[in-house]
């Protein structure tokens, strides 16, 4: 079985990161103008014949093969590992690729977070409403 998900990267046209907690608490009435662009964050999940969790980041050329108990302490691919742990993943290969350059400041990690959550939720047959996704 193969599951894929993607999310668009965004750019801030005005307001910078003022929409991120807790910054907006210090600027009453501040507004942010964002736009989605065609650079996407992508995540794929494939099942494995064992219970290991293989994490692969194609754009950063990093890879890990972990047990479930090792996920929460992983420092090589911490976003992938923590999300796989949060969703209780077992026996999967999670592959990601971000089309925006790492560190470009255009919310690539936020888009990646959404794509990974979408793929993991679909794999676990979970339905996430927008509020639940924001909490994760």
XYZ file of C-alpha atoms in Angstrom:
136
model
C 0.000 0.000 0.000
C 1.219 3.496 -0.857
C -0.334 6.697 0.450
C 0.708 10.160 -0.671
C -0.141 13.661 0.505
C 1.079 17.146 -0.286
C 0.582 20.718 0.870
C 1.415 24.039 -0.777
C 4.148 26.244 0.608
C 3.132 29.760 1.509
C 4.807 33.104 1.240
C 4.087 36.128 3.391
C 3.268 39.154 1.268
C 2.738 41.393 4.288
C 2.889 40.948 8.034
C 5.740 38.452 8.116
C 5.262 35.853 10.831
C 2.958 38.024 12.937
C 0.264 35.333 12.576
C 2.285 32.831 14.633
C 1.636 32.402 18.338
C 2.646 34.183 20.542
C 3.727 37.051 18.282
C 0.176 38.089 17.419
C -0.534 38.565 21.136
C 1.828 41.565 21.178
C 0.407 43.341 18.121
C -3.296 44.142 18.445
C -5.071 44.329 15.113
C -2.051 43.181 13.104
C -2.796 41.385 9.868
C -0.881 39.005 7.655
C -1.372 38.458 3.957
C -0.223 35.008 2.804
C -0.409 33.262 -0.545
C 0.098 29.624 -1.471
C 2.701 29.021 -4.157
C 3.349 26.082 -6.441
C 6.268 24.693 -4.396
C 4.835 21.759 -2.465
C 5.809 19.629 0.496
C 5.225 15.944 -0.255
C 4.975 12.854 1.938
C 4.594 9.178 0.996
C 3.932 6.194 3.206
C 4.600 2.622 2.166
C 4.059 -0.384 4.385
C 6.954 -2.562 5.495
C 6.881 -6.274 6.329
C 8.198 -5.589 9.844
C 7.374 -3.128 12.645
C 10.283 -0.743 11.987
C 9.749 2.873 10.969
C 11.975 4.037 8.143
C 12.216 7.812 7.747
C 13.607 9.244 4.504
C 14.037 12.915 3.624
C 14.927 13.071 -0.064
C 15.684 16.803 -0.180
C 18.030 16.745 2.831
C 19.484 13.308 1.991
C 18.887 11.974 5.528
C 17.535 8.598 6.526
C 16.771 6.685 9.728
C 15.464 3.196 10.493
C 13.998 3.113 13.990
C 11.832 1.176 16.374
C 8.724 2.906 17.705
C 10.447 3.479 21.072
C 13.308 5.354 19.382
C 11.107 7.854 17.530
C 10.618 10.456 20.258
C 14.373 10.872 20.799
C 15.463 10.988 17.145
C 17.526 14.058 16.278
C 18.300 13.262 12.619
C 14.753 13.782 11.325
C 12.926 15.125 14.392
C 9.790 16.423 12.640
C 9.201 13.131 10.838
C 10.010 11.079 13.943
C 7.813 13.050 16.329
C 4.842 12.990 13.962
C 5.259 9.241 13.307
C 5.320 8.739 17.080
C 2.272 10.964 17.611
C 0.271 8.894 15.123
C 1.500 5.571 16.563
C 3.141 4.490 13.305
C 4.487 0.954 12.928
C 5.786 -0.914 9.903
C 6.069 2.022 7.516
C 8.504 3.853 5.318
C 7.779 7.604 5.475
C 9.437 9.504 2.650
C 9.326 13.284 2.299
C 10.486 15.831 -0.228
C 10.169 19.586 0.092
C 10.295 21.584 -3.128
C 11.141 24.818 -1.322
C 14.779 25.245 -0.282
C 15.427 24.357 3.365
C 15.832 27.515 5.422
C 14.284 29.762 2.758
C 11.826 31.193 5.271
C 8.731 30.440 3.193
C 6.999 28.075 5.613
C 8.334 24.881 4.056
C 8.393 23.076 7.416
C 4.795 24.077 8.127
C 3.704 22.727 4.753
C 5.716 19.558 5.410
C 3.995 19.161 8.770
C 0.573 19.328 7.093
C 1.566 16.865 4.349
C 2.987 14.347 6.839
C -0.059 14.617 9.113
C -2.333 14.069 6.135
C -0.459 10.957 5.040
C -0.216 9.515 8.574
C -3.889 10.206 9.272
C -4.924 8.504 6.044
C -2.644 5.552 6.829
C -4.225 5.230 10.275
C -7.720 5.712 8.784
C -8.234 8.837 10.893
C -10.290 11.861 9.964
C -8.781 15.107 11.212
C -10.792 18.284 11.271
C -8.819 21.530 10.845
C -8.769 22.224 14.595
C -7.326 18.796 15.385
C -4.671 19.302 12.730
C -3.714 22.674 14.251
C -3.296 21.059 17.660
C -0.876 18.492 16.254
